[in-house]
Amino acid sequence: MTTSPSPRSPRMPRRSALRALAVAATVVASTLPAWNATASGTHPAGAPAAGRTSATAEQPTHTLTIHHIGRDGRASQFYKTTLTEFAGEGERHGFEPEGDTGTTTVRLPQGRYLLASMVWSGNSAEGTDWVVQPRLDLDRDLSVTVDARTTKLVDVRPPNSTADFRLGNMGLSAEYDGVVRETNMAIATPTLRVAHLGPAAEPGSVKTWYDAYWATKRHSYALGNVVTGDRAPTGLFRRPAAKELGEIRIRGAARPGTEGTSVLDVTPSDDLSTAYPLSVPAPGTTSLLVEPARGPYDIGYTTPRDEEGQGGATYEAKRVATRPGHTTTRTFNNAVFGPSLTGGSGVVRDGDRLTVDVPLLADGQGHVPSTPEYDAARVTLYRDGKRVQTVTGEPGQATFAVPADRAAYRVTATARRAGLPGAATTVTASWTFASQRTGGATRVPVSAVRFTPALDLTGAAPAGTTLRVPVAVQGAAKGHTRALDVAFSVNGGTTWQRTAVVRGVATIPAFTPGTSVSLRAKLTDTAGNTLTQTAIGAYRTR
């Protein structure tokens, strides 16, 4: 029997960094928007050398000459152009000025390309021109002219005339012979002008999306739409009405002593786009008015950090949708914290390895932090009543080597963190089950119980009134529960008092202000597997 750190390599965060921050363009100075072109999730765009070619000796090549013309009709000294191949892995070729001629010449393999070109004057007030040719068939020596004078303004505004522009992103994908290539650009001023270049592509093969973010003192707007056709856009004018918008309301909790400024990132769930960052007070509420037709959004929420920029837990809610005239609410970082078995979490037996992957500190709405805040965590494995090993590290994470023959197991996972009541100072889950060697990855029948009372944004319930606590079962026992007992404690778990669960709700009696209430669940499923789960300091009264 041993106590050891996890034998695995350092664990990656439970969720990857925000998708848009990882693959989409990052906003830079308003005089030069950011751009990106990718092979539709195959390879991230790098910084290729101009004129790079992947042609073999047998593959024909042709000369491509690109002329860049500014709005003044002169050769532009400010441009950035990319050509992305549809063939192979989507080689990308990038070109920037090497002189004042506005012309670049390159020899490339024969085939179809996606061309995207930014042209600007250096004067931020004039904005940027973005010219896209979804279909460039290089089957002979060609000359192409990117002319900023052909562009028209992208003008998408909210119904509130007092709103200020914050961020814009336009993206385009083109499909050819089953291969999709994408390009996008972010802008910091509402002065983007766009134009289509070249022949039309195949019907329905070009998809364009535009996201414009505006803000007032009360809320933000995320205005987005998607158009499918055979051409890139030449200008865009839209004025969505208030009745066409839906609301995504974000509530951020903070217990006393943890107040500050949280960071919110909003990104369309679909298509290559740019995250809209917001600084919001915690505790506090902010509203995002969106066009539901754009589709769902991924929302990232990072709790306040200390004065040195340390700490903070990051949560993400994916594919949050709403509809016109409807409000969808998401609450982050609020009690009751506890285990969650969503998103593929659980315990898995693979041959003679037992892997525990159960987040212990999911918030009250089940959002799992990728960077949980905790002081100490351990997972202990028992086999036939004897302790085998204790692994310390991230809450609810461990891997054990176990003998092949069938045995009775108990796994106990604990996370501790300093803080005030309502922070769930100690969360523990203990599971029992039988297991033996498997021929591959096989889920072990474990369960979790979620407590979801209505609490204020400091993790508190009103003093002097009873509290209804919805109780939900996750995992193997969902729909297969033989017995479920819920209890509460007001002395840190020294003694417990049972309370009945009626139609999925437990009732906790009224307490005086400042009471710390702990919660416990004991569960047995129809196969005899058990769970004992506790949250010490689950919430408080005020």
Tab-separated table of C-alpha atoms in Angstrom, residues 461-468 488 490 497 507-513 515 517 539 541:
chain	number	residue	atom	x	y	z
A	461	ALA	CA	-30.088	31.032	0.877
A	462	PRO	CA	-32.464	33.316	2.785
A	463	ALA	CA	-32.375	32.801	6.537
A	464	GLY	CA	-35.594	32.023	8.341
A	465	THR	CA	-37.232	30.094	5.490
A	466	THR	CA	-37.212	26.488	4.383
A	467	LEU	CA	-35.223	25.679	1.263
A	468	ARG	CA	-36.347	23.381	-1.533
A	488	PHE	CA	-28.022	17.806	6.130
A	490	VAL	CA	-25.145	22.380	10.540
A	497	GLN	CA	-30.230	14.688	9.988
A	507	THR	CA	-36.651	20.214	1.974
A	508	ILE	CA	-34.119	21.777	4.354
A	509	PRO	CA	-35.543	23.593	7.407
A	510	ALA	CA	-35.059	27.285	8.180
A	511	PHE	CA	-31.924	28.454	9.977
A	512	THR	CA	-30.658	31.671	11.476
A	513	PRO	CA	-28.381	33.974	9.417
A	515	THR	CA	-25.506	29.123	9.252
A	517	VAL	CA	-25.260	23.918	5.811
A	539	TYR	CA	-24.229	26.725	1.193
A	541	THR	CA	-27.798	31.425	5.067
